[in-house]
Coordinates of C-alpha atoms in Angstrom, one line a residue:
M1 CA 13.7 -58.9 -5.5
A2 CA 13.7 -55.3 -6.4
T3 CA 11.1 -53.1 -4.7
P4 CA 9.1 -51.2 -7.2
S5 CA 9.8 -47.5 -7.0
T6 CA 7.0 -45.3 -5.7
P7 CA 5.7 -43.1 -8.5
T8 CA 6.4 -39.4 -8.2
A9 CA 3.3 -37.6 -7.0
A10 CA 2.0 -35.1 -9.6
K11 CA 2.5 -31.5 -8.6
S12 CA -0.9 -30.2 -7.5
P13 CA -2.1 -27.0 -9.1
T14 CA -1.9 -23.9 -7.0
V15 CA -5.2 -23.3 -5.3
P16 CA -6.2 -19.7 -5.3
P17 CA -6.6 -18.3 -1.8
R18 CA -10.0 -18.2 -0.4
S19 CA -11.7 -14.9 -0.6
V20 CA -11.6 -12.9 2.7
L21 CA -15.3 -12.1 2.1
R22 CA -16.1 -15.8 2.9
D23 CA -14.4 -15.6 6.3
L24 CA -17.1 -15.2 8.9
T25 CA -14.7 -13.7 11.5
F26 CA -13.6 -11.0 9.1
L27 CA -17.2 -10.3 8.0
R28 CA -18.1 -9.7 11.7
L29 CA -15.2 -7.3 12.0
W30 CA -16.2 -5.6 8.7
A31 CA -19.8 -5.2 10.0
G32 CA -18.6 -3.7 13.2
T33 CA -16.4 -1.3 11.3
T34 CA -19.2 -0.3 9.0
A35 CA -21.5 0.4 11.9
S36 CA -18.9 2.6 13.6
G37 CA -18.4 4.4 10.3
L38 CA -22.1 5.1 9.9
A39 CA -22.4 6.3 13.4
T40 CA -19.3 8.6 13.0
W41 CA -20.5 10.2 9.8
A42 CA -24.1 10.5 10.9
L43 CA -23.4 12.4 14.1
P44 CA -22.4 15.8 12.7
F45 CA -25.4 15.6 10.3
V46 CA -27.8 14.9 13.2
L47 CA -26.3 17.8 15.2
G48 CA -26.8 20.0 12.2
L49 CA -30.5 19.0 12.2
A50 CA -30.6 20.0 15.9
V51 CA -29.5 23.5 14.9
L52 CA -32.2 23.7 12.2
H53 CA -34.8 22.6 14.9
H54 CA -33.4 25.3 17.3
D55 CA -32.4 22.6 19.8
L56 CA -28.8 23.8 19.5
G57 CA -27.2 27.1 18.5
A58 CA -24.5 27.5 15.9
A59 CA -21.9 28.4 18.5
G60 CA -22.9 25.4 20.5
L61 CA -22.6 23.2 17.5
G62 CA -19.0 24.4 17.0
L63 CA -18.2 23.8 20.6
V64 CA -19.7 20.3 20.6
L65 CA -17.8 19.3 17.4
A66 CA -14.6 20.7 18.7
A67 CA -15.0 18.7 21.9
R68 CA -15.5 15.6 19.8
T69 CA -12.3 16.2 17.9
V70 CA -10.3 16.8 21.1
G71 CA -11.7 13.6 22.5
F72 CA -10.7 11.7 19.4
L73 CA -7.2 13.0 19.3
V74 CA -6.5 12.2 23.0
A75 CA -8.1 8.8 22.9
V76 CA -6.4 7.6 19.7
A77 CA -3.0 7.8 21.4
V78 CA -4.4 6.1 24.6
G79 CA -6.2 3.5 22.5
G80 CA -3.0 2.5 20.7
V81 CA -1.2 1.8 24.0
L82 CA -4.2 -0.1 25.4
A83 CA -4.7 -2.2 22.3
D84 CA -1.0 -3.3 22.5
R85 CA -1.3 -4.0 26.3
H86 CA -4.6 -5.8 26.2
S87 CA -7.0 -7.7 23.9
R88 CA -7.7 -5.6 20.8
R89 CA -11.2 -7.1 20.9
A90 CA -11.8 -5.8 24.4
V91 CA -10.5 -2.3 23.5
V92 CA -12.9 -2.2 20.5
R93 CA -15.8 -3.4 22.8
W94 CA -15.3 -0.9 25.6
S95 CA -14.4 2.1 23.4
A96 CA -17.5 1.5 21.2
L97 CA -19.7 1.1 24.3
A98 CA -18.4 4.5 25.5
A99 CA -19.4 6.1 22.3
A100 CA -22.8 4.3 22.6
V101 CA -23.3 5.8 26.1
A102 CA -22.5 9.2 24.8
A103 CA -25.5 9.2 22.3
P104 CA -28.3 9.3 24.9
L105 CA -26.3 11.8 26.9
L106 CA -26.2 14.0 23.8
A107 CA -30.0 13.5 23.5
A108 CA -30.6 14.4 27.1
G109 CA -28.6 17.6 26.7
L110 CA -30.6 18.9 23.7
D111 CA -32.0 22.3 24.4
R112 CA -31.2 21.8 28.1
S113 CA -27.5 21.7 28.9
L114 CA -24.7 22.6 26.5
V115 CA -22.2 21.5 29.2
L116 CA -23.6 18.0 29.1
M117 CA -23.6 17.9 25.3
T118 CA -20.0 19.0 25.2
A119 CA -18.9 16.4 27.7
A120 CA -20.9 13.7 25.8
A121 CA -19.4 14.8 22.5
A122 CA -15.9 14.4 24.0
L123 CA -16.8 10.9 25.2
A124 CA -18.2 10.0 21.7
G125 CA -14.9 11.3 20.1
A126 CA -12.9 9.3 22.7
G127 CA -14.8 6.1 21.9
Q128 CA -14.3 6.7 18.1
G129 CA -10.6 7.5 18.6
A130 CA -9.8 4.5 20.7
C131 CA -11.5 2.2 18.2
R132 CA -9.4 3.2 15.2
P133 CA -6.0 1.7 16.1
A134 CA -7.7 -1.3 17.7
F135 CA -9.6 -2.0 14.6
Q136 CA -6.5 -1.7 12.5
A137 CA -4.6 -4.1 14.7
L138 CA -7.5 -6.5 15.0
T139 CA -7.6 -6.7 11.2
A140 CA -4.0 -8.0 11.2
E141 CA -5.0 -10.5 13.8
T142 CA -8.1 -11.7 12.0
V143 CA -6.8 -12.0 8.4
A144 CA -3.9 -14.0 7.0
P145 CA -1.0 -12.0 5.5
D146 CA -1.8 -12.8 1.9
Q147 CA -5.4 -11.6 2.3
R148 CA -4.8 -8.4 4.1
Q149 CA -4.7 -6.1 1.1
Q150 CA -8.1 -7.4 0.1
A151 CA -9.3 -7.1 3.7
N152 CA -8.0 -3.5 3.9
A153 CA -9.7 -2.6 0.6
A154 CA -13.0 -4.0 2.0
M155 CA -12.5 -2.0 5.2
T156 CA -11.9 1.3 3.4
M157 CA -14.9 0.6 1.2
A158 CA -17.0 0.4 4.3
V159 CA -15.6 3.7 5.5
R160 CA -16.2 5.4 2.1
S161 CA -19.7 3.9 1.8
S162 CA -20.5 5.3 5.2
T163 CA -19.6 8.8 4.0
L164 CA -22.3 8.5 1.4
A165 CA -24.9 6.4 3.2
G166 CA -24.5 8.0 6.7
P167 CA -25.8 11.5 5.9
A168 CA -28.2 10.2 3.2
L169 CA -29.8 7.6 5.5
T170 CA -30.0 10.1 8.3
A171 CA -31.7 12.6 6.0
L172 CA -34.3 9.9 5.0
L173 CA -34.9 8.9 8.6
A174 CA -35.2 12.6 9.7
A175 CA -38.5 12.7 7.7
F176 CA -40.0 10.3 10.2
L177 CA -38.0 10.6 13.4
D178 CA -36.9 13.5 15.6
V179 CA -33.4 14.4 16.6
W180 CA -33.6 12.7 19.9
S181 CA -34.5 9.4 18.3
L182 CA -31.8 9.7 15.7
L183 CA -29.2 10.2 18.4
L184 CA -30.4 7.0 20.1
G185 CA -30.1 5.3 16.7
I186 CA -26.5 6.4 16.5
G187 CA -26.0 4.8 20.0
L188 CA -27.4 1.5 18.7
L189 CA -24.9 1.5 15.8
W190 CA -22.1 1.8 18.3
V191 CA -23.6 -1.1 20.3
V192 CA -23.4 -3.1 17.0
A193 CA -19.8 -2.0 16.6
A194 CA -19.0 -3.1 20.1
L195 CA -20.7 -6.5 20.1
V196 CA -20.5 -7.9 16.6
P197 CA -16.7 -8.2 15.9
G198 CA -15.2 -11.5 17.1
K199 CA -11.9 -12.3 18.7
G200 CA -8.8 -12.1 16.6
K201 CA -6.5 -15.1 15.9
A202 CA -3.4 -13.6 17.5
T203 CA -0.3 -15.7 17.4
Y204 CA 1.5 -13.6 20.1
T205 CA 0.6 -12.3 23.5
A206 CA 0.1 -8.6 23.9
A207 CA 2.2 -8.5 27.0
D208 CA 5.6 -10.1 27.4
P209 CA 5.3 -12.9 30.0
A210 CA 8.9 -12.3 31.2
A211 CA 7.9 -8.8 32.1
E212 CA 4.9 -9.8 34.2
A213 CA 7.0 -10.3 37.3
G214 CA 8.2 -6.7 37.3
P215 CA 6.3 -3.4 37.1
R216 CA 4.9 -2.5 33.7
P217 CA 6.3 0.5 31.9
G218 CA 4.2 3.6 32.2
F219 CA 1.9 4.9 29.5
R220 CA 4.4 7.5 28.3
A221 CA 7.2 4.9 28.1
E222 CA 5.0 2.6 26.0
F223 CA 3.9 5.4 23.7
L224 CA 7.5 6.4 23.1
E225 CA 8.3 2.7 22.4
G226 CA 5.7 2.9 19.6
I227 CA 7.4 6.0 18.2
R228 CA 10.8 4.2 18.3
E229 CA 9.2 1.4 16.4
A230 CA 7.9 3.8 13.8
R231 CA 11.3 5.4 13.4
R232 CA 12.7 1.9 12.5
H233 CA 10.8 2.2 9.2
P234 CA 12.0 5.1 7.0
W235 CA 9.3 4.4 4.5
F236 CA 6.7 4.9 7.3
L237 CA 8.0 8.3 8.3
A238 CA 8.3 9.3 4.7
G239 CA 4.7 8.2 4.0
L240 CA 3.4 10.0 7.1
S241 CA 5.1 13.2 6.0
A242 CA 3.6 13.0 2.5
L243 CA 0.2 12.2 4.0
V244 CA 0.3 15.2 6.3
A245 CA 1.2 17.5 3.4
V246 CA -1.7 16.3 1.3
I247 CA -4.2 16.4 4.2
A248 CA -3.1 19.6 5.9
L249 CA -2.5 21.6 2.7
G250 CA -4.3 19.9 -0.3
Y251 CA -7.4 18.6 1.5
S252 CA -7.7 21.7 3.7
A253 CA -7.3 24.0 0.8
T254 CA -9.9 22.3 -1.3
S255 CA -12.3 22.0 1.6
V256 CA -12.2 25.8 2.0
A257 CA -11.9 26.8 -1.6
L258 CA -14.4 24.4 -3.3
P259 CA -17.6 26.0 -1.7
L260 CA -16.3 29.5 -2.6
I261 CA -15.5 28.6 -6.2
S262 CA -18.7 26.7 -6.6
R263 CA -20.7 29.8 -5.5
D264 CA -18.6 32.6 -7.0
R265 CA -17.3 31.0 -10.3
Y266 CA -20.1 28.6 -11.2
G267 CA -23.0 30.3 -9.3
T268 CA -24.4 27.0 -8.1
E269 CA -24.1 24.5 -5.2
W270 CA -24.3 21.6 -7.7
V271 CA -20.5 21.7 -8.3
L272 CA -19.8 21.4 -4.6
A273 CA -22.1 18.4 -4.1
A274 CA -21.1 16.7 -7.3
A275 CA -17.3 17.1 -6.6
M276 CA -17.6 15.7 -3.1
T277 CA -19.7 12.8 -4.3
A278 CA -17.3 12.1 -7.2
Y279 CA -14.4 12.0 -4.6
T280 CA -16.1 9.4 -2.5
V281 CA -17.2 7.3 -5.6
G282 CA -13.6 7.6 -6.9
A283 CA -12.3 6.3 -3.6
L284 CA -14.7 3.3 -3.8
C285 CA -13.4 2.6 -7.3
G286 CA -9.8 2.9 -6.1
A287 CA -10.4 0.4 -3.3
L288 CA -11.9 -2.0 -5.8
M289 CA -8.9 -1.6 -8.1
I290 CA -6.3 -2.2 -5.4
A291 CA -8.1 -5.1 -3.7
R292 CA -6.2 -7.7 -5.8
R293 CA -3.6 -5.6 -7.6
R294 CA 0.0 -6.0 -6.5
P295 CA 2.2 -3.5 -8.1
R296 CA 5.9 -4.6 -8.4
S297 CA 7.0 -1.3 -6.7
Q298 CA 4.0 -0.9 -4.4
G299 CA 5.4 2.1 -2.5
W300 CA 6.1 4.1 -5.6
A301 CA 2.7 3.3 -7.0
A302 CA 1.1 4.3 -3.7
F303 CA 3.0 7.6 -3.6
A304 CA 1.9 8.3 -7.2
G305 CA -1.7 7.7 -6.1
L306 CA -1.3 10.1 -3.2
A307 CA 0.2 12.7 -5.4
A308 CA -2.8 12.5 -7.7
Y309 CA -4.7 14.5 -5.1
G310 CA -2.9 17.5 -6.5
V311 CA -5.3 17.6 -9.5
A312 CA -8.1 18.7 -7.2
P313 CA -6.6 22.1 -6.2
L314 CA -5.2 22.4 -9.7
S315 CA -8.7 22.1 -11.3
L316 CA -9.9 24.9 -8.9
M317 CA -7.2 27.3 -10.1
L318 CA -8.3 27.3 -13.7
P319 CA -11.5 28.5 -15.3
V320 CA -12.5 25.1 -16.6
H321 CA -15.9 23.5 -17.2
P322 CA -17.4 22.2 -13.9
V323 CA -17.3 18.6 -15.3
V324 CA -13.4 18.9 -15.3
V325 CA -13.6 19.8 -11.5
V326 CA -15.8 16.8 -10.8
A327 CA -13.5 14.5 -12.8
A328 CA -10.5 15.8 -11.0
Y329 CA -12.1 15.0 -7.6
A330 CA -12.9 11.5 -8.9
V331 CA -9.2 11.1 -9.8
A332 CA -8.2 12.4 -6.4
G333 CA -10.5 9.9 -4.7
I334 CA -9.1 7.0 -6.7
G335 CA -5.5 8.0 -5.9
I336 CA -6.1 8.3 -2.2
E337 CA -7.2 4.7 -1.9
L338 CA -4.4 3.5 -4.2
F339 CA -2.2 4.9 -1.3
N340 CA -4.3 4.0 1.7
V341 CA -4.8 0.3 1.1
P342 CA -1.1 -0.6 0.5
W343 CA -0.1 1.7 3.3
F344 CA -2.3 0.0 5.9
T345 CA -1.2 -3.5 4.5
A346 CA 2.5 -2.6 4.7
T347 CA 2.1 -1.3 8.3
Q348 CA 0.4 -4.6 9.3
R349 CA 3.2 -6.6 7.6
E350 CA 6.3 -4.6 8.6
V351 CA 5.6 -3.3 12.1
A352 CA 6.2 -5.6 15.1
P353 CA 2.8 -7.1 16.0
D354 CA 2.9 -6.1 19.6
K355 CA 3.5 -2.5 18.6
L356 CA 1.1 -2.3 15.7
A357 CA -1.7 -0.5 17.5
R358 CA 0.7 2.2 18.8
V359 CA 2.2 2.8 15.4
S360 CA -1.3 2.9 13.8
S361 CA -2.4 5.4 16.5
L362 CA 0.6 7.6 15.6
D363 CA -0.6 7.5 12.0
F364 CA -4.1 8.6 12.9
L365 CA -2.9 11.1 15.5
V366 CA -0.6 13.0 13.1
S367 CA -2.7 12.9 10.0
Y368 CA -6.0 13.8 11.8
G369 CA -4.4 16.1 14.3
L370 CA -2.8 18.4 11.8
A371 CA -5.9 18.6 9.6
P372 CA -7.7 21.2 11.8
V373 CA -4.5 23.2 11.8
G374 CA -4.5 23.3 8.0
L375 CA -8.2 24.3 8.0
A376 CA -7.5 27.1 10.4
L377 CA -4.6 28.5 8.4
I378 CA -6.0 28.2 4.8
A379 CA -8.9 30.6 5.2
P380 CA -6.6 33.5 6.4
A381 CA -4.1 32.7 3.7
I382 CA -6.8 33.0 1.1
D383 CA -7.9 36.3 2.5
A384 CA -4.3 37.6 2.5
F385 CA -2.9 36.2 -0.8
G386 CA -6.0 35.2 -2.8
V387 CA -7.4 31.8 -3.7
T388 CA -5.3 31.1 -6.8
P389 CA -1.8 31.5 -5.2
V390 CA -2.8 29.4 -2.2
L391 CA -4.2 26.7 -4.4
A392 CA -1.0 26.8 -6.5
V393 CA 1.2 26.2 -3.4
C394 CA -1.0 23.4 -2.1
A395 CA -1.1 21.7 -5.5
A396 CA 2.6 21.9 -5.7
A397 CA 3.0 20.4 -2.2
C398 CA 0.6 17.5 -3.2
F399 CA 2.8 16.7 -6.2
L400 CA 6.3 17.3 -4.8
V401 CA 6.2 16.0 -1.2
P402 CA 5.0 12.4 -2.2
A403 CA 7.7 12.5 -4.9
A404 CA 10.3 13.4 -2.4
A405 CA 9.0 10.7 0.0
A406 CA 9.4 8.1 -2.8
L407 CA 13.1 8.8 -2.9
V408 CA 13.6 7.7 0.8
P409 CA 15.3 4.3 1.1
S410 CA 12.8 1.5 1.6
S411 CA 9.9 3.6 0.2
R412 CA 9.9 1.7 -3.2
H413 CA 8.4 -1.4 -1.6
F414 CA 7.1 -0.1 1.7
A415 CA 9.6 -2.5 3.3
R416 CA 13.0 -2.3 5.0
T417 CA 14.2 -5.1 2.7
A418 CA 13.2 -5.5 -0.9
P419 CA 11.0 -8.6 -1.7
P420 CA 12.6 -11.5 -3.5
T421 CA 12.4 -11.2 -7.3
A422 CA 10.0 -13.8 -8.8
D423 CA 11.6 -16.3 -11.1

């Protein structure tokens, strides 16, 4: 007797992936990142209030902020190595707690000890710097690969929102609280950043078990190993070069020139405030746009977004209506996130997981490290050659360097091998 054949099962419809915003583990990580961003952007504003209240001199403010930057740059390299050696969650916890401890030390040094404030600012910068590559690697551990672009968009929205909300919220609280209390509040934000994020879902061990029996490589050897990993990805080196050109030339030039042009050409501070706000709002819109969008050639699309920053210095060169300047800054903000989100996502996808934090630290170290150099050189260049020629060179660099980077092999898709073509 023939056995009846089993009916072929109907092909189930493709279920759309669950939104990363419904993942409690990611939401905890996002909340910690947001708290650290608020603390980061609020601190310079609070220290500025200390100058207004005569608790800190202008020269002292410059020294404290410089110490914070030095602490950041040193710790971002160290943090990358530590986050690849140990639990990324633990690195986030201890680095954020270090920044939290720095806040009451800053408060204790107000109008008493500039040495203590300088040391505390270096500690705060170190905590912030060590957090950055660890947060980046922890995102890759927490979120599934097909959700990382959405997750990175949410992360960058948290950072951009902090640039708006941090100073604004601090200004509001300053009406009711003194500088000492505001500094303690920044410390509490760092405590949130330390304790709220959960453990990642790593599928690998940070340390190679086979190497446990022998001595571990030194810090320098492990950092160089991260550089070698970065060199394996031509698209990464090309993107880092383009990013440095835009930050060190384009961003630095506009940071110096915009206040001058707002005052001298338009006779009002409104253009300065409106342009910077438009840039941040544009960045938020850019993050929303790229959260779910997947360009066919994501590397080329990202470089086009990065090159869009050139419209900002270009608008400052010409005697245009101030609305054009504000609109140019909004376009620049949109473009920078059309680059950042795919850039972070590609790094998390392409870089070896056990070297991700070190490669991310290299990204932050180079881009953030050269920004002060650009700021230091732009002002003398404007004095020597005039604002228009300097802006012209910087605008050209913003357009041409990303275009050249897009020509590097593997830059088209931000991948060493092209993705399979969809049927």
